PDB file of C-alpha atoms in Angstrom:
ATOM      1  CA  MET Q 516      -0.018  -0.116  -0.047  1.00 69.00           C
ATOM      2  CA  LYS Q 517       1.090   3.282  -0.625  1.00 87.00           C
ATOM      3  CA  GLU Q 518       1.947   6.135   1.807  1.00 95.00           C
ATOM      4  CA  THR Q 519      -0.517   8.917   1.351  1.00 97.00           C
ATOM      5  CA  ILE Q 520       0.339  12.138   2.350  1.00 97.00           C
ATOM      6  CA  ASP Q 521      -1.516  12.300   5.212  1.00 97.00           C
ATOM      7  CA  ASP Q 522       0.145   9.561   6.440  1.00 97.00           C
ATOM      8  CA  ILE Q 523       3.602  11.306   6.331  1.00 98.00           C
ATOM      9  CA  LYS Q 524       1.659  14.493   7.717  1.00 97.00           C
ATOM     10  CA  ALA Q 525       0.487  12.331  10.930  1.00 98.00           C
ATOM     11  CA  ALA Q 526       3.937  10.619  11.434  1.00 98.00           C
ATOM     12  CA  ILE Q 527       5.555  13.811  11.428  1.00 98.00           C
ATOM     13  CA  ARG Q 528       2.891  14.907  13.860  1.00 97.00           C
ATOM     14  CA  GLU Q 529       3.379  11.781  16.254  1.00 98.00           C
ATOM     15  CA  PHE Q 530       7.342  12.381  16.174  1.00 98.00           C
ATOM     16  CA  LEU Q 531       6.575  16.093  17.234  1.00 98.00           C
ATOM     17  CA  ARG Q 532       4.227  15.662  20.081  1.00 97.00           C
ATOM     18  CA  THR Q 533       6.893  12.869  21.372  1.00 97.00           C
ATOM     19  CA  TYR Q 534      10.271  14.858  20.971  1.00 97.00           C
ATOM     20  CA  GLY Q 535       9.206  18.757  19.778  1.00 97.00           C
ATOM     21  CA  GLN Q 536       8.198  22.080  21.418  1.00 97.00           C
ATOM     22  CA  PRO Q 537       5.747  24.147  19.294  1.00 95.00           C
ATOM     23  CA  VAL Q 538       7.396  27.810  19.029  1.00 94.00           C
ATOM     24  CA  GLU Q 539       4.835  30.491  19.740  1.00 88.00           C
ATOM     25  CA  ALA Q 540       3.805  32.716  16.696  1.00 80.00           C
ATOM     26  CA  LYS Q 541       5.418  35.901  16.516  1.00 71.00           C
ATOM     27  CA  THR Q 542       2.327  38.071  15.533  1.00 69.00           C
ATOM     28  CA  PRO Q 543      -0.835  37.854  16.856  1.00 66.00           C
ATOM     29  CA  ILE Q 544      -3.096  37.289  13.685  1.00 64.00           C
ATOM     30  CA  SER Q 545      -0.493  34.160  12.677  1.00 59.00           C
ATOM     31  CA  LYS Q 546      -3.186  31.143  12.711  1.00 55.00           C
ATOM     32  CA  LYS Q 547       0.180  28.741  12.048  1.00 59.00           C
ATOM     33  CA  GLU Q 548      -1.408  27.544   8.007  1.00 61.00           C
ATOM     34  CA  HIS Q 549       1.490  28.373   6.346  1.00 81.00           C
ATOM     35  CA  LEU Q 550       3.954  27.863   8.693  1.00 91.00           C
ATOM     36  CA  GLU Q 551       4.715  25.724  12.482  1.00 93.00           C
ATOM     37  CA  VAL Q 552       8.183  26.442  14.322  1.00 95.00           C
ATOM     38  CA  TRP Q 553       9.528  23.541  16.280  1.00 97.00           C
ATOM     39  CA  THR Q 554      12.582  23.302  18.478  1.00 97.00           C
ATOM     40  CA  ILE Q 555      13.194  19.414  18.496  1.00 98.00           C
ATOM     41  CA  GLY Q 556      15.170  17.106  21.352  1.00 95.00           C
ATOM     42  CA  GLY Q 557      17.030  18.976  24.098  1.00 93.00           C
ATOM     43  CA  ARG Q 558      19.333  21.170  22.095  1.00 94.00           C
ATOM     44  CA  TYR Q 559      16.339  22.866  20.809  1.00 95.00           C
ATOM     45  CA  ARG Q 560      17.136  22.639  16.907  1.00 97.00           C
ATOM     46  CA  ALA Q 561      14.452  24.190  15.170  1.00 97.00           C
ATOM     47  CA  ALA Q 562      12.146  23.658  12.173  1.00 98.00           C
ATOM     48  CA  GLY Q 563       9.937  25.191  10.224  1.00 96.00           C
ATOM     49  CA  LEU Q 564       7.094  23.058   9.026  1.00 97.00           C
ATOM     50  CA  GLU Q 565       4.833  23.780   5.793  1.00 95.00           C
ATOM     51  CA  LEU Q 566       2.333  20.770   6.424  1.00 95.00           C
ATOM     52  CA  ASN Q 567      -0.630  22.450   3.640  1.00 93.00           C
ATOM     53  CA  HIS Q 568       1.058  21.126   0.603  1.00 95.00           C
ATOM     54  CA  ALA Q 569      -1.292  18.340  -1.137  1.00 95.00           C
ATOM     55  CA  ARG Q 570       1.766  15.898  -2.159  1.00 96.00           C
ATOM     56  CA  LEU Q 571       5.179  17.058  -0.290  1.00 97.00           C
ATOM     57  CA  VAL Q 572       5.970  18.422   3.829  1.00 98.00           C
ATOM     58  CA  ASN Q 573       8.687  21.312   3.373  1.00 97.00           C
ATOM     59  CA  PHE Q 574      11.404  21.669   6.271  1.00 98.00           C
ATOM     60  CA  TRP Q 575      12.756  24.502   6.833  1.00 96.00           C
ATOM     61  CA  VAL Q 576      16.127  24.099   8.486  1.00 98.00           C
ATOM     62  CA  THR Q 577      19.131  26.052   9.264  1.00 97.00           C
ATOM     63  CA  SER Q 578      22.458  25.255   6.821  1.00 96.00           C
ATOM     64  CA  MET Q 579      24.128  23.361   9.887  1.00 95.00           C
ATOM     65  CA  ASN Q 580      21.236  21.251  10.808  1.00 97.00           C
ATOM     66  CA  ILE Q 581      20.926  19.782   7.391  1.00 98.00           C
ATOM     67  CA  PRO Q 582      21.363  16.098   7.575  1.00 97.00           C
ATOM     68  CA  PRO Q 583      24.922  14.679   6.035  1.00 95.00           C
ATOM     69  CA  ASP Q 584      23.069  11.938   4.074  1.00 92.00           C
ATOM     70  CA  LEU Q 585      19.991  12.749   2.648  1.00 97.00           C
ATOM     71  CA  PRO Q 586      18.696  10.288   0.150  1.00 97.00           C
ATOM     72  CA  ASN Q 587      17.972  11.439  -3.375  1.00 97.00           C
ATOM     73  CA  ALA Q 588      14.532  11.842  -3.209  1.00 97.00           C
ATOM     74  CA  VAL Q 589      14.714  15.038  -0.290  1.00 98.00           C
ATOM     75  CA  GLU Q 590      14.971  17.953  -2.475  1.00 97.00           C
ATOM     76  CA  ILE Q 591      17.350  20.530  -1.226  1.00 96.00           C
ATOM     77  CA  THR Q 592      17.007  24.149  -2.080  1.00 94.00           C
ATOM     78  CA  ARG Q 593      19.309  26.314  -0.079  1.00 94.00           C
ATOM     79  CA  LYS Q 594      18.803  29.842   0.900  1.00 94.00           C
ATOM     80  CA  THR Q 595      20.867  32.719   1.698  1.00 92.00           C
ATOM     81  CA  PRO Q 596      19.967  36.102   4.249  1.00 91.00           C
ATOM     82  CA  LYS Q 597      19.661  39.098   2.397  1.00 85.00           C
ATOM     83  CA  GLY Q 598      17.921  41.819   4.472  1.00 79.00           C
ATOM     84  CA  GLY Q 599      15.156  40.261   6.440  1.00 77.00           C
ATOM     85  CA  LYS Q 600      14.426  38.196   3.645  1.00 87.00           C
ATOM     86  CA  TRP Q 601      16.323  34.919   1.683  1.00 90.00           C
ATOM     87  CA  THR Q 602      16.999  34.080  -1.580  1.00 88.00           C
ATOM     88  CA  ASP Q 603      18.626  31.092  -3.875  1.00 85.00           C
ATOM     89  CA  ALA Q 604      21.002  30.999  -7.095  1.00 83.00           C
ATOM     90  CA  ASN Q 605      17.735  31.710  -8.955  1.00 86.00           C
ATOM     91  CA  GLY Q 606      16.530  34.335  -7.174  1.00 84.00           C
ATOM     92  CA  ASN Q 607      13.814  32.539  -5.528  1.00 86.00           C
ATOM     93  CA  GLY Q 608      12.733  33.301  -2.069  1.00 85.00           C
ATOM     94  CA  ALA Q 609      11.665  31.286   1.200  1.00 85.00           C
ATOM     95  CA  ASN Q 610       8.767  31.726   3.590  1.00 82.00           C
ATOM     96  CA  SER Q 611       8.391  35.165   4.695  1.00 80.00           C
ATOM     97  CA  ASN Q 612       6.994  33.925   7.695  1.00 85.00           C
ATOM     98  CA  LEU Q 613      10.386  32.474   8.941  1.00 88.00           C
ATOM     99  CA  SER Q 614      11.777  35.866   9.729  1.00 85.00           C
ATOM    100  CA  SER Q 615      10.085  36.213  12.562  1.00 85.00           C
ATOM    101  CA  TYR Q 616      11.565  33.458  14.413  1.00 90.00           C
ATOM    102  CA  ASP Q 617      14.876  34.043  16.118  1.00 90.00           C
ATOM    103  CA  GLN Q 618      15.943  30.204  14.918  1.00 93.00           C
ATOM    104  CA  PHE Q 619      16.175  31.303  11.912  1.00 93.00           C
ATOM    105  CA  ARG Q 620      16.771  35.325  11.025  1.00 88.00           C
ATOM    106  CA  THR Q 621      20.207  36.307   9.465  1.00 90.00           C
ATOM    107  CA  LYS Q 622      21.268  32.709   9.049  1.00 93.00           C
ATOM    108  CA  PRO Q 623      21.494  30.452   5.960  1.00 95.00           C
ATOM    109  CA  ILE Q 624      18.528  28.263   5.774  1.00 95.00           C
ATOM    110  CA  ALA Q 625      17.616  25.222   3.841  1.00 96.00           C
ATOM    111  CA  ARG Q 626      14.103  24.122   2.310  1.00 96.00           C
ATOM    112  CA  LEU Q 627      13.989  20.090   2.315  1.00 98.00           C
ATOM    113  CA  ALA Q 628      10.763  18.785   0.459  1.00 98.00           C
ATOM    114  CA  VAL Q 629      10.157  15.211   1.583  1.00 98.00           C
ATOM    115  CA  THR Q 630       7.473  12.904   0.130  1.00 97.00           C
ATOM    116  CA  SER Q 631       7.737  10.275   2.406  1.00 98.00           C
ATOM    117  CA  SER Q 632       7.874   9.435   6.213  1.00 98.00           C
ATOM    118  CA  ALA Q 633      11.290   7.765   6.028  1.00 98.00           C
ATOM    119  CA  ASP Q 634      12.599  10.805   4.808  1.00 98.00           C
ATOM    120  CA  ALA Q 635      11.114  12.930   7.222  1.00 98.00           C
ATOM    121  CA  PHE Q 636      12.256  10.697   9.873  1.00 98.00           C
ATOM    122  CA  ILE Q 637      15.928  11.403   8.889  1.00 98.00           C
ATOM    123  CA  ILE Q 638      15.413  15.173   9.199  1.00 98.00           C
ATOM    124  CA  LEU Q 639      14.068  14.895  12.584  1.00 98.00           C
ATOM    125  CA  THR Q 640      15.840  11.985  13.525  1.00 97.00           C
ATOM    126  CA  HIS Q 641      18.743  14.324  12.932  1.00 97.00           C
ATOM    127  CA  LEU Q 642      17.646  17.354  14.610  1.00 98.00           C
ATOM    128  CA  ASN Q 643      17.172  15.203  17.884  1.00 97.00           C
ATOM    129  CA  ARG Q 644      20.509  13.877  17.991  1.00 94.00           C
TER     130      ARG Q 644
END
């Protein structure tokens, strides 16, 4: 049986309930619809999650928290800070809501797009190390 996106999101949420702490939204109008930020494990490594996509889940992490041996199925897009935003080599930006969080502000970041719970667990386990 093929894993659905809902299965992947449920597995991520279960991991986060066990090992993570949600970070409060920095603006009162945020409903965390497009981005949720969590700290994971005892070292409080941050992950921004976009769980609202129909075919994948995007993890946003600082560049120093990218797992070293990600499978080819994980799409990695690196972003460099420019002012209060980030851009990549093509000039594309990042989720602008990230700039509200101290865990990401002014740091190089990466978007890790996953389509399986196995790939998501590689990222989550790395953050929980």
